[in-house]
Each structure stands twice: as C-alpha cells, then as structure tokens.
Amino acid sequence: DTEVTQTPKHLVMGMTNKKSLKCEQHMGHRAMYWYKQKAKKPPELMFVYSYEKLSINESVPSRFSPECPNSSLLNLHLHALQPEDSALYLCASSRFGLAENIQYFGAGTRLSVL
Amino acid sequence: KQEVTQIPAALSVPEGENLVLNCSFTDSAIYNLQWFRQDPGKGLTSLLLIQSSQREQTSGRLNASLDKSSGRSTLYIAASQPGDSATYLCAVRPMGETSGSRLTFGEGTQLTVNP
C-alpha cells in the first residue's frame, strides 16, 4: 500500500473561518510534508516533519499551522487566510534518513478562500 | 541556489511516437533525481527515482537517464499513448539534507498524446 490519503478533497472557506486539512499514511514513513501548488506551477514546500517533529518551515505565514499528532497523521490548521492562499495543498510522505526516499503524494485538497 | 529547468514546457505528439523530456539542474551536488507525473487537479505520482551514482532507471515504457556532471536528466517514453497525457515534473534532492527531503522541482512539461 503506497497510499497517502488527504481530506477533504475540496474546501471553500471565508477569510474569518478556521478549518483543518488532514493527511494520513500507513506505510510506516517517518517524514511527512506539506506543499502548496498554484495553477500551472510546481509544488512549493511549506513544512517537513521528521519523527513527528517539525524540521523545516519554509518561512510560511503563521496563518498556516501544521501539526503531527502521531506518525501516521499530519494536519494543517488554517486561520484568517487570504484569497491568494487559494491553491492545491499536497501532502507527501517518505522513509526517513535514506538516500532512496521516494516521496509519495496524496491527491491533494483544493482550497478556495473567498 | 539550485535551479531546475524543464524543456519543452509543452509537447503535443501523435499516438505511438517515442519522445524525450528534458530536465537540467544547476548544482550537481544531489542525492537523487525523481520524475513525477501529475494529472490535472490531482496529486503527483512518482515514476522513477535515480540515485546520484546511477546512470539510468527503467520502468515499463519509461526510461530515465542521469548525467550528474553535466546537470541533465532525460525521460524517454516509448510508444506513447493518449493515457500518457499529463504534466511531467522532475525534482532533485540536494545533498546535505538529512532531516526529511527538500525537493527542488522544475516547472514541468505538459504532454498531450493525440489519438
């Protein structure tokens, strides 16, 4: 099983709302990632968790708050977003600390901020 | 700063044609290079991963090569089919990263295979 599951698939929210994106994997991977992808652009890394600890934050605004409650689950909490935050949010996971660490991606959450 | 370039940006071919997608990167200090496929509005599917010590990898009709010293990789697709239509992205993993994996992506090549 090489599946990364993201929920919800689509999300529409207002600028004052609080919502969360969820990502789950059961491959025993200890590295998990959040990416943001705008239309016709490559994914941009936002956060990396290694062994449930935040190891990389690519200077993401604080209105995005990641959380890794256990080794299988990754959340992204959203608050006071702007319309320019509308994008496809992708989660990925990989084995940790190996040269051959293929990243497996979920199908993404399409976020629209009104 | 590592930069990854993919040429061409878009490609349209008739079914059955063999084709080559190109990826170049500016810093040869990489662990590996990965080719992905992305269908519209979907996530990324890993196609092939080449370690820095390898020259090529094959999977079915796909063959990826890596020339690290010149900073180039190619993805060869044999006997293309309409189902191959998608955006193809290459990404490099820089050396020195031990906590997780910071990938640098190219902008992608949008492939259309016409029946």
PDB file of C-alpha atoms in Angstrom:
ATOM      1  CA  ASP A   1       0.000   0.000   0.000  1.00  0.00           C
ATOM      2  CA  THR A   2       1.608   3.266  -1.161  1.00  0.00           C
ATOM      3  CA  GLU A   3      -1.354   5.458  -0.397  1.00  0.00           C
ATOM      4  CA  VAL A   4      -1.418   8.895   1.155  1.00  0.00           C
ATOM      5  CA  THR A   5      -4.975   9.965   1.927  1.00  0.00           C
ATOM      6  CA  GLN A   6      -5.985  13.615   2.122  1.00  0.00           C
ATOM      7  CA  THR A   7      -9.293  15.018   3.321  1.00  0.00           C
ATOM      8  CA  PRO A   8     -11.278  16.924   2.346  1.00  0.00           C
ATOM      9  CA  LYS A   9     -10.819  16.868  -1.438  1.00  0.00           C
ATOM     10  CA  HIS A  10     -12.310  20.342  -1.780  1.00  0.00           C
ATOM     11  CA  LEU A  11     -12.698  23.158   0.744  1.00  0.00           C
ATOM     12  CA  VAL A  12     -14.241  26.597   0.440  1.00  0.00           C
ATOM     13  CA  MET A  13     -13.718  28.978   3.335  1.00  0.00           C
ATOM     14  CA  GLY A  14     -14.114  32.620   4.182  1.00  0.00           C
ATOM     15  CA  MET A  15     -11.291  34.761   5.408  1.00  0.00           C
ATOM     16  CA  THR A  16     -12.527  34.616   9.002  1.00  0.00           C
ATOM     17  CA  ASN A  17     -13.024  30.851   9.135  1.00  0.00           C
ATOM     18  CA  LYS A  18     -10.893  28.245  10.854  1.00  0.00           C
ATOM     19  CA  LYS A  19     -10.506  24.930   9.073  1.00  0.00           C
ATOM     20  CA  SER A  20      -8.119  21.990   9.005  1.00  0.00           C
ATOM     21  CA  LEU A  21      -6.668  19.761   6.312  1.00  0.00           C
ATOM     22  CA  LYS A  22      -5.879  16.176   7.164  1.00  0.00           C
ATOM     23  CA  CYS A  23      -3.330  13.736   5.767  1.00  0.00           C
ATOM     24  CA  GLU A  24      -2.861  10.080   6.671  1.00  0.00           C
ATOM     25  CA  GLN A  25      -0.438   7.339   5.664  1.00  0.00           C
ATOM     26  CA  HIS A  26       0.087   3.809   6.901  1.00  0.00           C
ATOM     27  CA  MET A  27       3.382   2.995   5.208  1.00  0.00           C
ATOM     28  CA  GLY A  28       5.448   3.487   8.344  1.00  0.00           C
ATOM     29  CA  HIS A  29       7.019   6.623   6.893  1.00  0.00           C
ATOM     30  CA  ARG A  30       8.561   8.951   9.459  1.00  0.00           C
ATOM     31  CA  ALA A  31       8.912  12.020   7.219  1.00  0.00           C
ATOM     32  CA  MET A  32       5.800  13.937   6.154  1.00  0.00           C
ATOM     33  CA  TYR A  33       5.439  17.089   4.084  1.00  0.00           C
ATOM     34  CA  TRP A  34       3.023  19.858   3.178  1.00  0.00           C
ATOM     35  CA  TYR A  35       3.280  21.506  -0.233  1.00  0.00           C
ATOM     36  CA  LYS A  36       1.319  24.327  -1.826  1.00  0.00           C
ATOM     37  CA  GLN A  37       0.731  24.302  -5.574  1.00  0.00           C
ATOM     38  CA  LYS A  38      -0.692  27.151  -7.629  1.00  0.00           C
ATOM     39  CA  ALA A  39      -2.118  26.530 -11.099  1.00  0.00           C
ATOM     40  CA  LYS A  40       0.482  25.560 -13.710  1.00  0.00           C
ATOM     41  CA  LYS A  41       3.305  25.895 -11.176  1.00  0.00           C
ATOM     42  CA  PRO A  42       5.377  23.220  -9.421  1.00  0.00           C
ATOM     43  CA  PRO A  43       4.702  22.361  -5.776  1.00  0.00           C
ATOM     44  CA  GLU A  44       6.335  24.628  -3.190  1.00  0.00           C
ATOM     45  CA  LEU A  45       7.470  23.076   0.050  1.00  0.00           C
ATOM     46  CA  MET A  46       5.839  24.508   3.182  1.00  0.00           C
ATOM     47  CA  PHE A  47       6.707  22.196   6.089  1.00  0.00           C
ATOM     48  CA  VAL A  48       8.586  18.975   6.802  1.00  0.00           C
ATOM     49  CA  TYR A  49       8.049  16.760   9.837  1.00  0.00           C
ATOM     50  CA  SER A  50      10.627  14.142  10.798  1.00  0.00           C
ATOM     51  CA  TYR A  51       9.730  11.687  13.552  1.00  0.00           C
ATOM     52  CA  GLU A  52       6.741  13.876  14.448  1.00  0.00           C
ATOM     53  CA  LYS A  53       8.932  16.948  14.948  1.00  0.00           C
ATOM     54  CA  LEU A  54       8.888  19.997  12.713  1.00  0.00           C
ATOM     55  CA  SER A  55      12.246  20.039  10.925  1.00  0.00           C
ATOM     56  CA  ILE A  56      11.656  22.506   8.082  1.00  0.00           C
ATOM     57  CA  ASN A  57       9.429  25.588   7.947  1.00  0.00           C
ATOM     58  CA  GLU A  58       9.902  27.437   4.687  1.00  0.00           C
ATOM     59  CA  SER A  59       9.003  30.823   6.192  1.00  0.00           C
ATOM     60  CA  VAL A  60       5.305  30.094   5.929  1.00  0.00           C
ATOM     61  CA  PRO A  61       2.908  32.733   7.384  1.00  0.00           C
ATOM     62  CA  SER A  62       1.556  31.907  10.828  1.00  0.00           C
ATOM     63  CA  ARG A  63      -2.000  31.652   9.487  1.00  0.00           C
ATOM     64  CA  PHE A  64      -0.879  28.150   8.446  1.00  0.00           C
ATOM     65  CA  SER A  65      -0.229  25.953  11.467  1.00  0.00           C
ATOM     66  CA  PRO A  66       0.966  22.370  11.000  1.00  0.00           C
ATOM     67  CA  GLU A  67       0.533  19.578  13.497  1.00  0.00           C
ATOM     68  CA  CYS A  68       1.754  15.984  13.585  1.00  0.00           C
ATOM     69  CA  PRO A  69      -0.153  14.187  16.364  1.00  0.00           C
ATOM     70  CA  ASN A  70       1.345  10.769  15.555  1.00  0.00           C
ATOM     71  CA  SER A  71       3.498   9.034  12.988  1.00  0.00           C
ATOM     72  CA  SER A  72       0.589   8.382  10.615  1.00  0.00           C
ATOM     73  CA  LEU A  73      -1.227  11.691  10.727  1.00  0.00           C
ATOM     74  CA  LEU A  74      -0.436  15.218   9.594  1.00  0.00           C
ATOM     75  CA  ASN A  75      -2.760  18.191   9.925  1.00  0.00           C
ATOM     76  CA  LEU A  76      -2.652  21.710   8.552  1.00  0.00           C
ATOM     77  CA  HIS A  77      -4.726  24.215  10.527  1.00  0.00           C
ATOM     78  CA  LEU A  78      -5.908  27.262   8.624  1.00  0.00           C
ATOM     79  CA  HIS A  79      -6.991  30.573  10.116  1.00  0.00           C
ATOM     80  CA  ALA A  80      -7.596  34.050   8.685  1.00  0.00           C
ATOM     81  CA  LEU A  81      -6.481  33.057   5.204  1.00  0.00           C
ATOM     82  CA  GLN A  82      -6.278  35.412   2.246  1.00  0.00           C
ATOM     83  CA  PRO A  83      -7.709  34.862  -1.253  1.00  0.00           C
ATOM     84  CA  GLU A  84      -4.153  34.417  -2.575  1.00  0.00           C
ATOM     85  CA  ASP A  85      -3.887  31.306  -0.376  1.00  0.00           C
ATOM     86  CA  SER A  86      -6.292  29.543  -2.733  1.00  0.00           C
ATOM     87  CA  ALA A  87      -4.345  26.601  -4.175  1.00  0.00           C
ATOM     88  CA  LEU A  88      -3.959  22.826  -4.234  1.00  0.00           C
ATOM     89  CA  TYR A  89      -2.436  21.652  -0.947  1.00  0.00           C
ATOM     90  CA  LEU A  90      -0.490  18.437  -1.246  1.00  0.00           C
ATOM     91  CA  CYS A  91       0.708  16.112   1.469  1.00  0.00           C
ATOM     92  CA  ALA A  92       3.564  13.654   0.948  1.00  0.00           C
ATOM     93  CA  SER A  93       5.464  11.099   2.985  1.00  0.00           C
ATOM     94  CA  SER A  94       8.742   9.222   2.698  1.00  0.00           C
ATOM     95  CA  ARG A  95      11.021   6.937   4.622  1.00  0.00           C
ATOM     96  CA  PHE A  96      13.426   8.903   6.769  1.00  0.00           C
ATOM     97  CA  GLY A  97      17.151   9.299   6.501  1.00  0.00           C
ATOM     98  CA  LEU A  98      17.701   7.180   3.414  1.00  0.00           C
ATOM     99  CA  ALA A  99      19.198   8.310   0.126  1.00  0.00           C
ATOM    100  CA  GLU A 100      16.455   6.450  -1.686  1.00  0.00           C
ATOM    101  CA  ASN A 101      13.451   8.113  -0.141  1.00  0.00           C
ATOM    102  CA  ILE A 102      10.780   8.329  -2.764  1.00  0.00           C
ATOM    103  CA  GLN A 103       8.128  10.839  -1.816  1.00  0.00           C
ATOM    104  CA  TYR A 104       4.572   9.542  -2.131  1.00  0.00           C
ATOM    105  CA  PHE A 105       1.931  12.203  -2.655  1.00  0.00           C
ATOM    106  CA  GLY A 106      -1.733  12.386  -1.809  1.00  0.00           C
ATOM    107  CA  ALA A 107      -4.370  13.599  -4.267  1.00  0.00           C
ATOM    108  CA  GLY A 108      -4.484  16.992  -2.612  1.00  0.00           C
ATOM    109  CA  THR A 109      -7.062  19.360  -1.154  1.00  0.00           C
ATOM    110  CA  ARG A 110      -8.324  22.070  -3.484  1.00  0.00           C
ATOM    111  CA  LEU A 111      -8.746  25.157  -1.276  1.00  0.00           C
ATOM    112  CA  SER A 112     -10.702  28.244  -2.270  1.00  0.00           C
ATOM    113  CA  VAL A 113     -10.627  31.296   0.014  1.00  0.00           C
ATOM    114  CA  LEU A 114     -13.416  33.769  -0.567  1.00  0.00           C
TER     115      LEU A 114
ATOM    116  CA  LYS B   1      20.674  28.116  -5.143  1.00  0.00           C
ATOM    117  CA  GLN B   2      19.595  25.044  -7.080  1.00  0.00           C
ATOM    118  CA  GLU B   3      17.520  25.766 -10.179  1.00  0.00           C
ATOM    119  CA  VAL B   4      15.734  23.107 -12.225  1.00  0.00           C
ATOM    120  CA  THR B   5      14.628  23.745 -15.808  1.00  0.00           C
ATOM    121  CA  GLN B   6      12.437  21.568 -17.979  1.00  0.00           C
ATOM    122  CA  ILE B   7      12.267  21.786 -21.738  1.00  0.00           C
ATOM    123  CA  PRO B   8       9.945  21.877 -23.558  1.00  0.00           C
ATOM    124  CA  ALA B   9       7.193  23.475 -21.473  1.00  0.00           C
ATOM    125  CA  ALA B  10       4.571  21.768 -23.615  1.00  0.00           C
ATOM    126  CA  LEU B  11       4.649  18.970 -26.157  1.00  0.00           C
ATOM    127  CA  SER B  12       1.969  17.511 -28.422  1.00  0.00           C
ATOM    128  CA  VAL B  13       2.631  14.265 -30.293  1.00  0.00           C
ATOM    129  CA  PRO B  14       0.634  11.652 -32.204  1.00  0.00           C
ATOM    130  CA  GLU B  15      -0.011   8.320 -30.556  1.00  0.00           C
ATOM    131  CA  GLY B  16       2.761   5.765 -30.967  1.00  0.00           C
ATOM    132  CA  GLU B  17       5.605   8.262 -31.127  1.00  0.00           C
ATOM    133  CA  ASN B  18       8.710   7.879 -28.961  1.00  0.00           C
ATOM    134  CA  LEU B  19       9.542  11.085 -27.093  1.00  0.00           C
ATOM    135  CA  VAL B  20      12.111  12.646 -24.782  1.00  0.00           C
ATOM    136  CA  LEU B  21      11.531  15.117 -21.972  1.00  0.00           C
ATOM    137  CA  ASN B  22      14.481  17.101 -20.679  1.00  0.00           C
ATOM    138  CA  CYS B  23      15.439  18.294 -17.214  1.00  0.00           C
ATOM    139  CA  SER B  24      18.532  20.308 -16.282  1.00  0.00           C
ATOM    140  CA  PHE B  25      19.789  21.438 -12.880  1.00  0.00           C
ATOM    141  CA  THR B  26      22.456  23.949 -11.911  1.00  0.00           C
ATOM    142  CA  ASP B  27      24.069  22.285  -8.867  1.00  0.00           C
ATOM    143  CA  SER B  28      25.386  18.746  -9.354  1.00  0.00           C
ATOM    144  CA  ALA B  29      25.562  18.073  -5.586  1.00  0.00           C
ATOM    145  CA  ILE B  30      22.405  15.983  -5.453  1.00  0.00           C
ATOM    146  CA  TYR B  31      21.374  12.745  -3.755  1.00  0.00           C
ATOM    147  CA  ASN B  32      18.928  11.759  -6.424  1.00  0.00           C
ATOM    148  CA  LEU B  33      16.518  12.918  -9.093  1.00  0.00           C
ATOM    149  CA  GLN B  34      12.886  11.938  -9.255  1.00  0.00           C
ATOM    150  CA  TRP B  35      10.418  12.065 -12.160  1.00  0.00           C
ATOM    151  CA  PHE B  36       6.743  12.573 -11.355  1.00  0.00           C
ATOM    152  CA  ARG B  37       3.539  12.575 -13.338  1.00  0.00           C
ATOM    153  CA  GLN B  38       0.622  14.866 -12.452  1.00  0.00           C
ATOM    154  CA  ASP B  39      -2.844  14.645 -13.960  1.00  0.00           C
ATOM    155  CA  PRO B  40      -4.929  17.868 -13.927  1.00  0.00           C
ATOM    156  CA  GLY B  41      -6.073  18.779 -10.411  1.00  0.00           C
ATOM    157  CA  LYS B  42      -4.508  15.642  -8.924  1.00  0.00           C
ATOM    158  CA  GLY B  43      -1.537  14.765  -6.792  1.00  0.00           C
ATOM    159  CA  LEU B  44       1.877  13.641  -8.017  1.00  0.00           C
ATOM    160  CA  THR B  45       2.676  10.050  -8.942  1.00  0.00           C
ATOM    161  CA  SER B  46       6.311   9.004  -8.645  1.00  0.00           C
ATOM    162  CA  LEU B  47       7.530   7.407 -11.880  1.00  0.00           C
ATOM    163  CA  LEU B  48      11.239   6.847 -11.425  1.00  0.00           C
ATOM    164  CA  LEU B  49      13.960   7.754  -8.954  1.00  0.00           C
ATOM    165  CA  ILE B  50      17.622   7.780  -9.984  1.00  0.00           C
ATOM    166  CA  GLN B  51      20.336   7.844  -7.353  1.00  0.00           C
ATOM    167  CA  SER B  52      23.310  10.128  -7.990  1.00  0.00           C
ATOM    168  CA  SER B  53      25.516   7.062  -8.527  1.00  0.00           C
ATOM    169  CA  GLN B  54      23.213   5.605 -11.185  1.00  0.00           C
ATOM    170  CA  ARG B  55      23.065   6.350 -14.893  1.00  0.00           C
ATOM    171  CA  GLU B  56      19.544   5.206 -15.672  1.00  0.00           C
ATOM    172  CA  GLN B  57      16.369   3.577 -14.428  1.00  0.00           C
ATOM    173  CA  THR B  58      13.662   1.786 -16.377  1.00  0.00           C
ATOM    174  CA  SER B  59      10.029   1.044 -15.684  1.00  0.00           C
ATOM    175  CA  GLY B  60       7.920  -0.403 -18.480  1.00  0.00           C
ATOM    176  CA  ARG B  61       7.872   2.069 -21.381  1.00  0.00           C
ATOM    177  CA  LEU B  62       9.734   4.685 -19.334  1.00  0.00           C
ATOM    178  CA  ASN B  63      13.472   5.151 -19.167  1.00  0.00           C
ATOM    179  CA  ALA B  64      15.166   7.912 -17.223  1.00  0.00           C
ATOM    180  CA  SER B  65      18.834   8.782 -17.533  1.00  0.00           C
ATOM    181  CA  LEU B  66      21.043  10.958 -15.370  1.00  0.00           C
ATOM    182  CA  ASP B  67      24.282  12.740 -16.231  1.00  0.00           C
ATOM    183  CA  LYS B  68      25.104  14.367 -12.927  1.00  0.00           C
ATOM    184  CA  SER B  69      28.316  16.050 -14.050  1.00  0.00           C
ATOM    185  CA  SER B  70      26.538  17.935 -16.799  1.00  0.00           C
ATOM    186  CA  GLY B  71      23.416  18.531 -14.706  1.00  0.00           C
ATOM    187  CA  ARG B  72      20.997  16.794 -17.036  1.00  0.00           C
ATOM    188  CA  SER B  73      18.334  14.111 -16.984  1.00  0.00           C
ATOM    189  CA  THR B  74      16.036  12.815 -19.687  1.00  0.00           C
ATOM    190  CA  LEU B  75      12.788  10.881 -19.509  1.00  0.00           C
ATOM    191  CA  TYR B  76      12.216   8.689 -22.551  1.00  0.00           C
ATOM    192  CA  ILE B  77       8.680   7.465 -23.221  1.00  0.00           C
ATOM    193  CA  ALA B  78       8.363   4.707 -25.796  1.00  0.00           C
ATOM    194  CA  ALA B  79       5.298   4.138 -27.947  1.00  0.00           C
ATOM    195  CA  SER B  80       3.310   6.966 -26.383  1.00  0.00           C
ATOM    196  CA  GLN B  81      -0.404   6.508 -25.654  1.00  0.00           C
ATOM    197  CA  PRO B  82      -3.233   9.004 -25.016  1.00  0.00           C
ATOM    198  CA  GLY B  83      -3.215   7.854 -21.379  1.00  0.00           C
ATOM    199  CA  ASP B  84       0.312   9.285 -21.068  1.00  0.00           C
ATOM    200  CA  SER B  85      -1.123  12.800 -21.385  1.00  0.00           C
ATOM    201  CA  ALA B  86      -0.215  14.648 -18.190  1.00  0.00           C
ATOM    202  CA  THR B  87       2.321  17.088 -16.778  1.00  0.00           C
ATOM    203  CA  TYR B  88       5.718  15.555 -16.073  1.00  0.00           C
ATOM    204  CA  LEU B  89       7.832  17.085 -13.324  1.00  0.00           C
ATOM    205  CA  CYS B  90      11.411  16.393 -12.381  1.00  0.00           C
ATOM    206  CA  ALA B  91      12.734  17.139  -8.914  1.00  0.00           C
ATOM    207  CA  VAL B  92      16.207  16.953  -7.390  1.00  0.00           C
ATOM    208  CA  ARG B  93      17.109  16.285  -3.780  1.00  0.00           C
ATOM    209  CA  PRO B  94      20.129  18.339  -2.708  1.00  0.00           C
ATOM    210  CA  MET B  95      22.974  16.815  -0.730  1.00  0.00           C
ATOM    211  CA  GLY B  96      23.314  17.753   2.905  1.00  0.00           C
ATOM    212  CA  GLU B  97      19.669  17.239   3.746  1.00  0.00           C
ATOM    213  CA  THR B  98      19.247  14.598   6.412  1.00  0.00           C
ATOM    214  CA  SER B  99      16.036  15.706   8.069  1.00  0.00           C
ATOM    215  CA  GLY B 100      13.403  14.895   5.533  1.00  0.00           C
ATOM    216  CA  SER B 101      13.876  15.722   1.904  1.00  0.00           C
ATOM    217  CA  ARG B 102      13.752  19.183   0.395  1.00  0.00           C
ATOM    218  CA  LEU B 103      12.992  18.635  -3.287  1.00  0.00           C
ATOM    219  CA  THR B 104      13.526  21.320  -5.902  1.00  0.00           C
ATOM    220  CA  PHE B 105      11.046  20.970  -8.753  1.00  0.00           C
ATOM    221  CA  GLY B 106      11.164  22.047 -12.358  1.00  0.00           C
ATOM    222  CA  GLU B 107       8.187  23.841 -13.903  1.00  0.00           C
ATOM    223  CA  GLY B 108       7.097  20.701 -15.726  1.00  0.00           C
ATOM    224  CA  THR B 109       6.409  19.595 -19.290  1.00  0.00           C
ATOM    225  CA  GLN B 110       2.748  19.361 -20.280  1.00  0.00           C
ATOM    226  CA  LEU B 111       2.428  16.371 -22.606  1.00  0.00           C
ATOM    227  CA  THR B 112      -0.529  15.726 -24.906  1.00  0.00           C
ATOM    228  CA  VAL B 113      -0.674  12.480 -26.880  1.00  0.00           C
ATOM    229  CA  ASN B 114      -3.257  12.651 -29.660  1.00  0.00           C
ATOM    230  CA  PRO B 115      -5.128   9.511 -30.770  1.00  0.00           C
TER     231      PRO B 115
END
